[in-house]
Amino acid sequence: MMPTTVAAFRTLAIIMWLCEFVSLILPGTVLQTVAELALGGLLLVGLTRIRRWTMAFATGLIVLSACALLAGASIEAGLAQLRQGALVGAFLQTLILLRATVEEHPRLSAIQTRFEAIDSRDRNGGIILVSHLLGSVMTIGVMSVFAPLMRRAKGDQRLQAAELSMRGFSLIAFWSPFTVAMATVNASMPNLPIWQISLAGAVIAFGALGAGYLLGQFRIGARALGEVLKAITPIGLPLLLLTIVTIIVSVAFGLGALRACILVIPPVCLVWSKTMSRKAIANIGRRTIRSLDRLADDITLFTMSLVLAGLVLDVPSLLEALGSLIGEGRPSYVFFVIGAALIAALPMIGIHMILPTTLVLAIFANLSGHSDGADLLMTMLVLVGWCFGSMLSPASVALLTASSMFDVPIERLTWGSNMGFLLGLFTVVALAGWGVYAFLI
């Protein structure tokens, strides 16, 4: 018999998702309020299901939130973030539905066999390259291409595939206009042309990929890439079409990426399931509902991070106080590096990178004495810090999705090979930036 807490959690998750889905078609404050209440219920019920590691992070976030309230932030500023938390929760549920649909594909076993037959190093190269190229438009959804194919693999192989997929995906933050990172940067640095950010970012992203290739971390040739693409075509092509439809809907109706996914993926999965077996719809439904329990940790960490961000940004005169510590005149390059390091480090304790990125860029934008070149340099360092959060933060949707879809513990992803990769990337970009900044002066 199903435990009461499990049934309650699944029921509240479904209510939250239904409210978010319907509110996109029939906007209304009542549905949004119900979704937020359902999220609150999820957080309470989830306390019985989250891991000790998650509980420790959540406790730290609660303490920091209390400090922000004592510093003058209003509780309304934190509660306002529940709206975004419900949206993200519904988005994560939608990704579970997408994975369940892919796993029900009648040719999945044959696809897995063909994919596994590819040489492991070529396969790894295909994972990172395809994750990067398709991830620029599919965003997190690109993980649904490879995760089901690695379901039969051993734990270490799934870990490596998850790390490479995350690395390829996360590096798109440097140049893709379809990312939260770029949206955050553009909001804080509106005078910096996006083409400049994308061009400079593409140099860093493809340079990082090229360095991995030269260091022998993976290999990929034209023939091997063709084999990878041919192996994943039966599921990759529908997912690519899904991405195109999502982008069209997002642009046509002015929806963000999360809302567009919530609106588009369910009906597409329904149509796709019609091409499978007669029992496909029922099987997909069962797979999805049984997988909802995995979201307890994810929803808790992300929602608490959003609440903390809202509270910190509401602390009176915080930006002015921090700006006064730096002083007047041309900012030191040390400030650039410290700012990027904060954006990289704070997500490691469960704070989403939106919070430190917004604070650092807000302070930087209010300083005097910096040029357009310095703006671009600061932005690149910020995006390096963002990659840290995207790949390693327990509050990152990318990390949470990779852990869930590849069935790999978050701890192993956090302290794996991507940590060394990011430390090397940060060092190289920081040193190169120091030379550029010296030239600008």
Short mmCIF file of C-alpha atoms in Angstrom, two decimals:
data_model
loop_
_atom_site.label_atom_id
_atom_site.label_comp_id
_atom_site.label_asym_id
_atom_site.label_seq_id
_atom_site.Cartn_x
_atom_site.Cartn_y
_atom_site.Cartn_z
CA MET A 1 0.00 0.00 0.00
CA MET A 2 1.28 3.46 -0.91
CA PRO A 3 2.45 5.55 2.10
CA THR A 4 0.26 8.56 2.87
CA THR A 5 3.12 11.04 2.42
CA VAL A 6 3.93 9.64 -1.03
CA ALA A 7 0.30 9.91 -2.14
CA ALA A 8 0.08 13.45 -0.74
CA PHE A 9 3.27 14.54 -2.46
CA ARG A 10 2.22 13.15 -5.83
CA THR A 11 -1.27 14.66 -5.51
CA LEU A 12 0.06 18.12 -4.65
CA ALA A 13 2.60 17.91 -7.49
CA ILE A 14 -0.14 17.08 -10.00
CA ILE A 15 -2.35 19.92 -8.69
CA MET A 16 0.54 22.38 -8.99
CA TRP A 17 1.30 21.25 -12.53
CA LEU A 18 -2.34 21.38 -13.64
CA CYS A 19 -2.73 24.91 -12.27
CA GLU A 20 0.42 26.09 -14.05
CA PHE A 21 -0.63 24.44 -17.33
CA VAL A 22 -4.20 25.75 -17.29
CA SER A 23 -3.11 29.24 -16.20
CA LEU A 24 -1.02 29.49 -19.37
CA ILE A 25 -4.19 28.98 -21.42
CA LEU A 26 -6.62 30.79 -19.12
CA PRO A 27 -4.59 33.30 -17.07
CA GLY A 28 -5.96 33.93 -13.63
CA THR A 29 -4.70 34.80 -10.16
CA VAL A 30 -6.82 32.04 -8.54
CA LEU A 31 -4.97 29.25 -10.34
CA GLN A 32 -1.62 30.84 -9.57
CA THR A 33 -2.55 31.11 -5.90
CA VAL A 34 -3.59 27.45 -5.81
CA ALA A 35 -0.28 26.50 -7.47
CA GLU A 36 1.64 28.44 -4.82
CA LEU A 37 -0.36 26.81 -2.02
CA ALA A 38 0.30 23.40 -3.55
CA LEU A 39 4.00 24.27 -3.64
CA GLY A 40 3.88 25.18 0.04
CA GLY A 41 2.27 21.83 0.76
CA LEU A 42 4.94 20.08 -1.32
CA LEU A 43 7.68 21.72 0.72
CA LEU A 44 6.08 20.58 4.00
CA VAL A 45 5.39 17.02 2.84
CA GLY A 46 8.78 16.92 1.18
CA LEU A 47 10.48 17.32 4.57
CA THR A 48 9.71 13.65 5.13
CA ARG A 49 11.30 12.63 1.83
CA ILE A 50 14.36 14.82 1.26
CA ARG A 51 17.86 13.55 2.01
CA ARG A 52 20.00 14.70 4.94
CA TRP A 53 22.30 16.49 2.49
CA THR A 54 19.35 18.48 1.14
CA MET A 55 18.08 19.18 4.65
CA ALA A 56 21.47 20.62 5.62
CA PHE A 57 21.48 22.99 2.64
CA ALA A 58 17.86 23.98 3.19
CA THR A 59 18.60 24.77 6.83
CA GLY A 60 21.45 27.04 5.77
CA LEU A 61 19.19 28.83 3.30
CA ILE A 62 16.56 29.32 6.00
CA VAL A 63 19.15 30.85 8.34
CA LEU A 64 20.33 33.25 5.63
CA SER A 65 16.73 34.17 4.85
CA ALA A 66 16.14 34.95 8.51
CA CYS A 67 19.23 37.19 8.51
CA ALA A 68 17.86 39.07 5.48
CA LEU A 69 14.55 39.60 7.29
CA LEU A 70 16.37 40.93 10.34
CA ALA A 71 18.31 43.27 8.04
CA GLY A 72 15.05 44.86 6.87
CA ALA A 73 13.78 42.73 3.98
CA SER A 74 10.02 42.25 3.82
CA ILE A 75 8.52 38.79 4.01
CA GLU A 76 6.40 39.67 0.97
CA ALA A 77 9.56 39.86 -1.15
CA GLY A 78 10.33 36.25 -0.29
CA LEU A 79 6.80 34.97 -0.71
CA ALA A 80 6.64 36.61 -4.12
CA GLN A 81 9.27 34.12 -5.29
CA LEU A 82 6.88 31.22 -4.71
CA ARG A 83 5.32 32.09 -8.06
CA GLN A 84 8.59 31.33 -9.83
CA GLY A 85 9.14 28.29 -7.62
CA ALA A 86 5.81 26.78 -8.71
CA LEU A 87 6.71 27.46 -12.33
CA VAL A 88 10.07 25.70 -12.00
CA GLY A 89 8.44 22.79 -10.18
CA ALA A 90 5.93 22.34 -13.00
CA PHE A 91 8.77 22.56 -15.52
CA LEU A 92 10.68 19.75 -13.77
CA GLN A 93 7.53 17.61 -13.79
CA THR A 94 7.18 18.26 -17.51
CA LEU A 95 10.74 17.02 -18.09
CA ILE A 96 9.90 13.82 -16.21
CA LEU A 97 6.93 13.35 -18.55
CA LEU A 98 9.24 13.85 -21.53
CA ARG A 99 11.73 11.29 -20.22
CA ALA A 100 8.94 8.79 -19.55
CA THR A 101 7.75 9.24 -23.14
CA VAL A 102 11.22 8.63 -24.54
CA GLU A 103 11.67 5.55 -22.35
CA GLU A 104 8.43 4.10 -23.74
CA HIS A 105 9.72 4.34 -27.33
CA PRO A 106 9.39 0.86 -28.89
CA ARG A 107 12.81 1.10 -30.55
CA LEU A 108 14.61 2.36 -27.47
CA SER A 109 16.33 -0.98 -26.76
CA ALA A 110 17.63 -1.19 -30.36
CA ILE A 111 18.77 2.45 -30.18
CA GLN A 112 20.60 1.75 -26.91
CA THR A 113 22.36 -1.26 -28.43
CA ARG A 114 23.46 0.75 -31.45
CA PHE A 115 24.62 3.64 -29.30
CA GLU A 116 26.54 1.35 -26.94
CA ALA A 117 28.32 -0.25 -29.93
CA ILE A 118 30.06 3.05 -30.70
CA ASP A 119 33.60 3.29 -29.31
CA SER A 120 33.37 4.78 -25.80
CA ARG A 121 35.70 7.74 -26.50
CA ASP A 122 33.89 8.57 -29.74
CA ARG A 123 30.59 8.19 -27.92
CA ASN A 124 31.75 10.60 -25.22
CA GLY A 125 32.82 13.12 -27.85
CA GLY A 126 29.43 12.81 -29.50
CA ILE A 127 27.66 13.36 -26.19
CA ILE A 128 29.52 16.59 -25.36
CA LEU A 129 29.37 18.03 -28.88
CA VAL A 130 25.73 17.18 -29.58
CA SER A 131 24.78 18.39 -26.07
CA HIS A 132 26.45 21.71 -26.83
CA LEU A 133 25.03 22.25 -30.31
CA LEU A 134 21.50 20.98 -29.63
CA GLY A 135 21.55 22.43 -26.13
CA SER A 136 21.78 25.93 -27.59
CA VAL A 137 18.15 25.56 -28.65
CA MET A 138 16.88 22.58 -26.63
CA THR A 139 18.47 23.88 -23.38
CA ILE A 140 18.03 21.36 -20.55
CA GLY A 141 15.83 19.18 -22.75
CA VAL A 142 18.94 17.95 -24.56
CA MET A 143 19.61 15.63 -21.62
CA SER A 144 16.49 13.68 -22.56
CA VAL A 145 18.31 12.60 -25.73
CA PHE A 146 21.15 10.74 -24.02
CA ALA A 147 19.86 9.90 -20.53
CA PRO A 148 17.47 7.12 -21.65
CA LEU A 149 20.21 5.68 -23.90
CA MET A 150 22.52 5.31 -20.88
CA ARG A 151 19.89 3.69 -18.67
CA ARG A 152 21.43 0.21 -19.05
CA ALA A 153 25.00 1.44 -18.57
CA LYS A 154 27.02 0.93 -15.39
CA GLY A 155 27.13 3.64 -12.75
CA ASP A 156 30.54 5.03 -13.75
CA GLN A 157 29.52 5.19 -17.42
CA ARG A 158 26.29 7.02 -16.56
CA LEU A 159 28.31 9.41 -14.39
CA GLN A 160 30.73 10.20 -17.22
CA ALA A 161 27.89 10.66 -19.71
CA ALA A 162 26.07 12.99 -17.28
CA GLU A 163 29.24 15.04 -16.69
CA LEU A 164 29.95 15.42 -20.41
CA SER A 165 26.35 16.24 -21.23
CA MET A 166 26.32 18.91 -18.49
CA ARG A 167 29.64 20.31 -19.69
CA GLY A 168 28.43 20.60 -23.26
CA PHE A 169 25.11 22.07 -22.18
CA SER A 170 26.43 24.51 -19.57
CA LEU A 171 28.97 26.09 -21.92
CA ILE A 172 26.16 27.43 -24.10
CA ALA A 173 25.64 30.08 -21.40
CA PHE A 174 28.56 31.95 -22.98
CA TRP A 175 26.86 32.58 -26.32
CA SER A 176 23.27 31.26 -26.63
CA PRO A 177 20.55 33.94 -26.35
CA PHE A 178 18.08 31.30 -25.13
CA THR A 179 19.58 30.88 -21.66
CA VAL A 180 18.67 32.27 -18.24
CA ALA A 181 22.30 33.37 -17.91
CA MET A 182 22.09 35.60 -20.98
CA ALA A 183 18.73 36.98 -19.89
CA THR A 184 20.17 37.88 -16.48
CA VAL A 185 23.23 39.55 -18.01
CA ASN A 186 21.16 41.49 -20.53
CA ALA A 187 18.86 42.76 -17.79
CA SER A 188 21.83 44.07 -15.80
CA MET A 189 23.96 45.29 -18.74
CA PRO A 190 21.40 46.55 -21.28
CA ASN A 191 23.91 48.78 -23.09
CA LEU A 192 26.20 45.87 -23.98
CA PRO A 193 25.21 44.46 -27.44
CA ILE A 194 24.28 40.80 -27.29
CA TRP A 195 26.33 40.05 -30.42
CA GLN A 196 29.48 41.15 -28.60
CA ILE A 197 28.68 38.88 -25.65
CA SER A 198 27.89 35.95 -27.94
CA LEU A 199 31.00 36.42 -30.08
CA ALA A 200 33.39 36.67 -27.13
CA GLY A 201 31.56 33.88 -25.34
CA ALA A 202 31.71 31.57 -28.35
CA VAL A 203 35.50 31.94 -28.41
CA ILE A 204 35.67 30.83 -24.76
CA ALA A 205 33.13 28.00 -25.13
CA PHE A 206 34.63 26.42 -28.23
CA GLY A 207 38.10 27.04 -26.88
CA ALA A 208 37.15 25.03 -23.77
CA LEU A 209 35.75 22.22 -25.92
CA GLY A 210 38.84 22.27 -28.10
CA ALA A 211 41.10 22.08 -25.05
CA GLY A 212 39.27 18.98 -23.85
CA TYR A 213 39.75 17.38 -27.25
CA LEU A 214 43.48 18.21 -27.34
CA LEU A 215 43.94 16.87 -23.81
CA GLY A 216 42.44 13.56 -24.89
CA GLN A 217 39.37 13.78 -22.65
CA PHE A 218 37.26 12.74 -25.62
CA ARG A 219 37.59 12.35 -29.34
CA ILE A 220 35.19 12.84 -32.22
CA GLY A 221 35.58 12.49 -35.96
CA ALA A 222 33.16 13.04 -38.83
CA ARG A 223 32.42 9.31 -39.13
CA ALA A 224 31.93 8.84 -35.40
CA LEU A 225 29.70 11.92 -35.20
CA GLY A 226 27.62 10.51 -38.04
CA GLU A 227 27.25 7.23 -36.15
CA VAL A 228 26.15 9.06 -33.00
CA LEU A 229 23.58 11.13 -34.89
CA LYS A 230 22.28 8.08 -36.77
CA ALA A 231 21.94 6.13 -33.52
CA ILE A 232 19.87 8.82 -31.79
CA THR A 233 17.79 9.91 -34.83
CA PRO A 234 14.60 7.98 -33.86
CA ILE A 235 14.31 9.99 -30.66
CA GLY A 236 16.56 12.94 -31.51
CA LEU A 237 14.52 14.07 -34.50
CA PRO A 238 11.17 14.24 -32.63
CA LEU A 239 12.91 16.08 -29.81
CA LEU A 240 14.43 18.54 -32.26
CA LEU A 241 10.98 19.16 -33.77
CA LEU A 242 9.65 19.61 -30.25
CA THR A 243 12.33 22.22 -29.63
CA ILE A 244 11.43 24.12 -32.80
CA VAL A 245 7.75 24.15 -31.85
CA THR A 246 8.64 25.32 -28.33
CA ILE A 247 10.73 28.21 -29.67
CA ILE A 248 7.99 29.23 -32.11
CA VAL A 249 5.36 29.22 -29.35
CA SER A 250 7.69 31.09 -26.99
CA VAL A 251 8.36 33.85 -29.53
CA ALA A 252 4.83 34.04 -30.95
CA PHE A 253 3.12 34.35 -27.57
CA GLY A 254 5.88 36.11 -25.65
CA LEU A 255 6.36 33.24 -23.24
CA GLY A 256 9.61 32.41 -21.49
CA ALA A 257 11.36 29.10 -22.08
CA LEU A 258 9.92 27.46 -18.95
CA ARG A 259 6.33 28.42 -19.72
CA ALA A 260 6.66 27.39 -23.35
CA CYS A 261 7.95 23.96 -22.31
CA ILE A 262 5.10 23.45 -19.84
CA LEU A 263 2.57 24.38 -22.51
CA VAL A 264 4.04 22.49 -25.48
CA ILE A 265 5.64 19.29 -24.14
CA PRO A 266 2.50 17.54 -22.74
CA PRO A 267 0.41 17.69 -25.95
CA VAL A 268 3.44 16.76 -28.07
CA CYS A 269 4.14 13.78 -25.79
CA LEU A 270 0.48 12.75 -26.15
CA VAL A 271 0.68 12.87 -29.95
CA TRP A 272 4.06 11.09 -29.93
CA SER A 273 2.70 8.33 -27.70
CA LYS A 274 -0.03 7.69 -30.28
CA THR A 275 2.70 6.39 -32.64
CA MET A 276 3.83 3.84 -30.03
CA SER A 277 2.03 0.85 -28.51
CA ARG A 278 -1.61 0.80 -27.43
CA LYS A 279 -0.61 0.85 -23.78
CA ALA A 280 1.91 3.66 -24.26
CA ILE A 281 -0.23 6.44 -22.76
CA ALA A 282 -1.04 4.41 -19.63
CA ASN A 283 2.59 3.32 -19.22
CA ILE A 284 3.86 6.86 -19.65
CA GLY A 285 1.38 8.10 -17.07
CA ARG A 286 2.48 5.46 -14.55
CA ARG A 287 6.18 6.15 -15.18
CA THR A 288 5.64 9.88 -14.69
CA ILE A 289 3.61 9.64 -11.49
CA ARG A 290 6.01 7.15 -9.90
CA SER A 291 8.95 9.44 -10.71
CA LEU A 292 7.44 12.53 -9.08
CA ASP A 293 8.95 11.53 -5.72
CA ARG A 294 12.42 12.37 -7.08
CA LEU A 295 11.49 16.05 -7.18
CA ALA A 296 11.33 16.53 -3.39
CA ASP A 297 15.01 17.52 -3.13
CA ASP A 298 14.98 19.52 -6.36
CA ILE A 299 11.92 21.63 -5.56
CA THR A 300 13.05 22.27 -1.98
CA LEU A 301 16.50 23.57 -2.94
CA PHE A 302 15.40 25.67 -5.89
CA THR A 303 12.43 27.27 -4.12
CA MET A 304 14.47 28.12 -1.02
CA SER A 305 17.16 29.70 -3.21
CA LEU A 306 14.59 31.84 -5.01
CA VAL A 307 13.06 32.98 -1.72
CA LEU A 308 16.50 33.93 -0.39
CA ALA A 309 17.28 35.87 -3.57
CA GLY A 310 14.08 37.86 -3.24
CA LEU A 311 14.81 38.69 0.40
CA VAL A 312 18.45 39.70 -0.14
CA LEU A 313 17.57 42.02 -3.02
CA ASP A 314 14.94 43.62 -0.76
CA VAL A 315 17.41 44.53 2.01
CA PRO A 316 17.40 48.36 2.17
CA SER A 317 20.43 50.15 0.71
CA LEU A 318 22.37 46.91 0.23
CA LEU A 319 23.71 47.81 -3.22
CA GLU A 320 24.73 51.30 -2.11
CA ALA A 321 26.54 49.93 0.93
CA LEU A 322 28.46 47.38 -1.10
CA GLY A 323 29.31 49.92 -3.77
CA SER A 324 30.73 52.32 -1.18
CA LEU A 325 33.20 49.63 -0.07
CA ILE A 326 34.76 49.64 -3.52
CA GLY A 327 35.17 53.38 -3.76
CA GLU A 328 35.23 55.79 -6.67
CA GLY A 329 37.17 55.74 -9.93
CA ARG A 330 38.19 52.86 -12.18
CA PRO A 331 37.41 49.57 -10.45
CA SER A 332 40.34 47.28 -9.77
CA TYR A 333 40.57 44.04 -11.74
CA VAL A 334 40.61 42.30 -8.38
CA PHE A 335 36.96 43.31 -8.02
CA PHE A 336 36.21 41.56 -11.32
CA VAL A 337 37.77 38.33 -10.12
CA ILE A 338 36.21 38.50 -6.65
CA GLY A 339 32.79 39.12 -8.18
CA ALA A 340 33.15 36.13 -10.52
CA ALA A 341 34.45 33.99 -7.66
CA LEU A 342 31.40 34.86 -5.55
CA ILE A 343 29.10 33.90 -8.40
CA ALA A 344 30.97 30.59 -8.64
CA ALA A 345 31.17 29.91 -4.89
CA LEU A 346 27.78 30.94 -3.49
CA PRO A 347 25.83 28.42 -5.60
CA MET A 348 27.90 25.68 -3.95
CA ILE A 349 26.00 26.33 -0.73
CA GLY A 350 22.65 26.13 -2.48
CA ILE A 351 22.17 29.76 -3.57
CA HIS A 352 21.06 30.02 -7.18
CA MET A 353 23.48 31.99 -9.38
CA ILE A 354 20.77 34.51 -10.27
CA LEU A 355 21.25 36.07 -6.82
CA PRO A 356 25.05 36.71 -6.83
CA THR A 357 25.04 37.54 -10.56
CA THR A 358 22.36 40.19 -10.13
CA LEU A 359 24.11 41.69 -7.10
CA VAL A 360 27.60 41.76 -8.66
CA LEU A 361 26.43 43.27 -11.96
CA ALA A 362 24.20 45.78 -10.18
CA ILE A 363 27.17 47.01 -8.14
CA PHE A 364 29.43 47.04 -11.20
CA ALA A 365 26.90 48.96 -13.30
CA ASN A 366 26.74 51.70 -10.63
CA LEU A 367 30.50 52.18 -10.55
CA SER A 368 32.18 54.89 -12.57
CA GLY A 369 35.34 54.78 -14.64
CA HIS A 370 34.86 51.53 -16.56
CA SER A 371 34.80 51.27 -20.38
CA ASP A 372 32.76 49.18 -22.81
CA GLY A 373 35.68 46.76 -23.00
CA ALA A 374 35.63 46.39 -19.23
CA ASP A 375 31.88 45.72 -19.38
CA LEU A 376 32.47 42.84 -21.80
CA LEU A 377 35.35 41.49 -19.75
CA MET A 378 33.28 41.58 -16.57
CA THR A 379 30.46 39.80 -18.37
CA MET A 380 32.75 36.96 -19.50
CA LEU A 381 34.02 36.45 -15.97
CA VAL A 382 30.46 36.48 -14.67
CA LEU A 383 29.50 33.79 -17.19
CA VAL A 384 32.43 31.63 -16.06
CA GLY A 385 31.08 31.92 -12.53
CA TRP A 386 27.61 31.07 -13.85
CA CYS A 387 28.98 27.87 -15.39
CA PHE A 388 30.20 26.84 -11.95
CA GLY A 389 26.69 27.21 -10.62
CA SER A 390 25.10 25.51 -13.61
CA MET A 391 27.32 22.43 -13.35
CA LEU A 392 27.91 22.16 -9.61
CA SER A 393 25.26 23.99 -7.59
CA PRO A 394 22.61 21.92 -5.78
CA ALA A 395 20.19 24.72 -6.70
CA SER A 396 20.92 24.41 -10.43
CA VAL A 397 18.12 23.07 -12.62
CA ALA A 398 20.79 21.60 -14.95
CA LEU A 399 22.44 19.64 -12.13
CA LEU A 400 19.10 18.56 -10.70
CA THR A 401 17.92 17.44 -14.13
CA ALA A 402 21.15 15.55 -14.90
CA SER A 403 21.04 13.78 -11.53
CA SER A 404 17.43 12.77 -12.05
CA MET A 405 17.59 11.79 -15.72
CA PHE A 406 20.93 9.93 -15.62
CA ASP A 407 20.16 8.47 -12.18
CA VAL A 408 23.44 9.68 -10.68
CA PRO A 409 23.80 11.08 -7.12
CA ILE A 410 24.19 14.86 -6.99
CA GLU A 411 27.28 14.56 -4.80
CA ARG A 412 29.17 12.58 -7.47
CA LEU A 413 28.29 15.14 -10.14
CA THR A 414 29.31 18.03 -7.90
CA TRP A 415 32.73 16.67 -6.94
CA GLY A 416 33.56 14.91 -10.19
CA SER A 417 35.68 15.82 -13.21
CA ASN A 418 33.69 18.97 -13.99
CA MET A 419 35.10 20.60 -10.85
CA GLY A 420 38.65 20.36 -12.23
CA PHE A 421 37.49 21.48 -15.67
CA LEU A 422 35.85 24.60 -14.26
CA LEU A 423 38.78 25.51 -12.04
CA GLY A 424 41.04 25.34 -15.09
CA LEU A 425 38.61 27.42 -17.17
CA PHE A 426 38.31 30.04 -14.43
CA THR A 427 42.10 30.31 -14.11
CA VAL A 428 42.69 30.67 -17.85
CA VAL A 429 39.94 33.27 -18.36
CA ALA A 430 40.98 35.25 -15.26
CA LEU A 431 44.63 35.41 -16.36
CA ALA A 432 43.73 36.32 -19.95
CA GLY A 433 41.31 38.92 -18.64
CA TRP A 434 44.03 40.46 -16.48
CA GLY A 435 46.15 41.01 -19.61
CA VAL A 436 43.22 42.50 -21.51
CA TYR A 437 42.31 44.82 -18.64
CA ALA A 438 45.92 46.01 -18.34
CA PHE A 439 45.81 46.83 -22.06
CA LEU A 440 42.52 48.74 -21.66
CA ILE A 441 44.06 50.91 -18.95
#
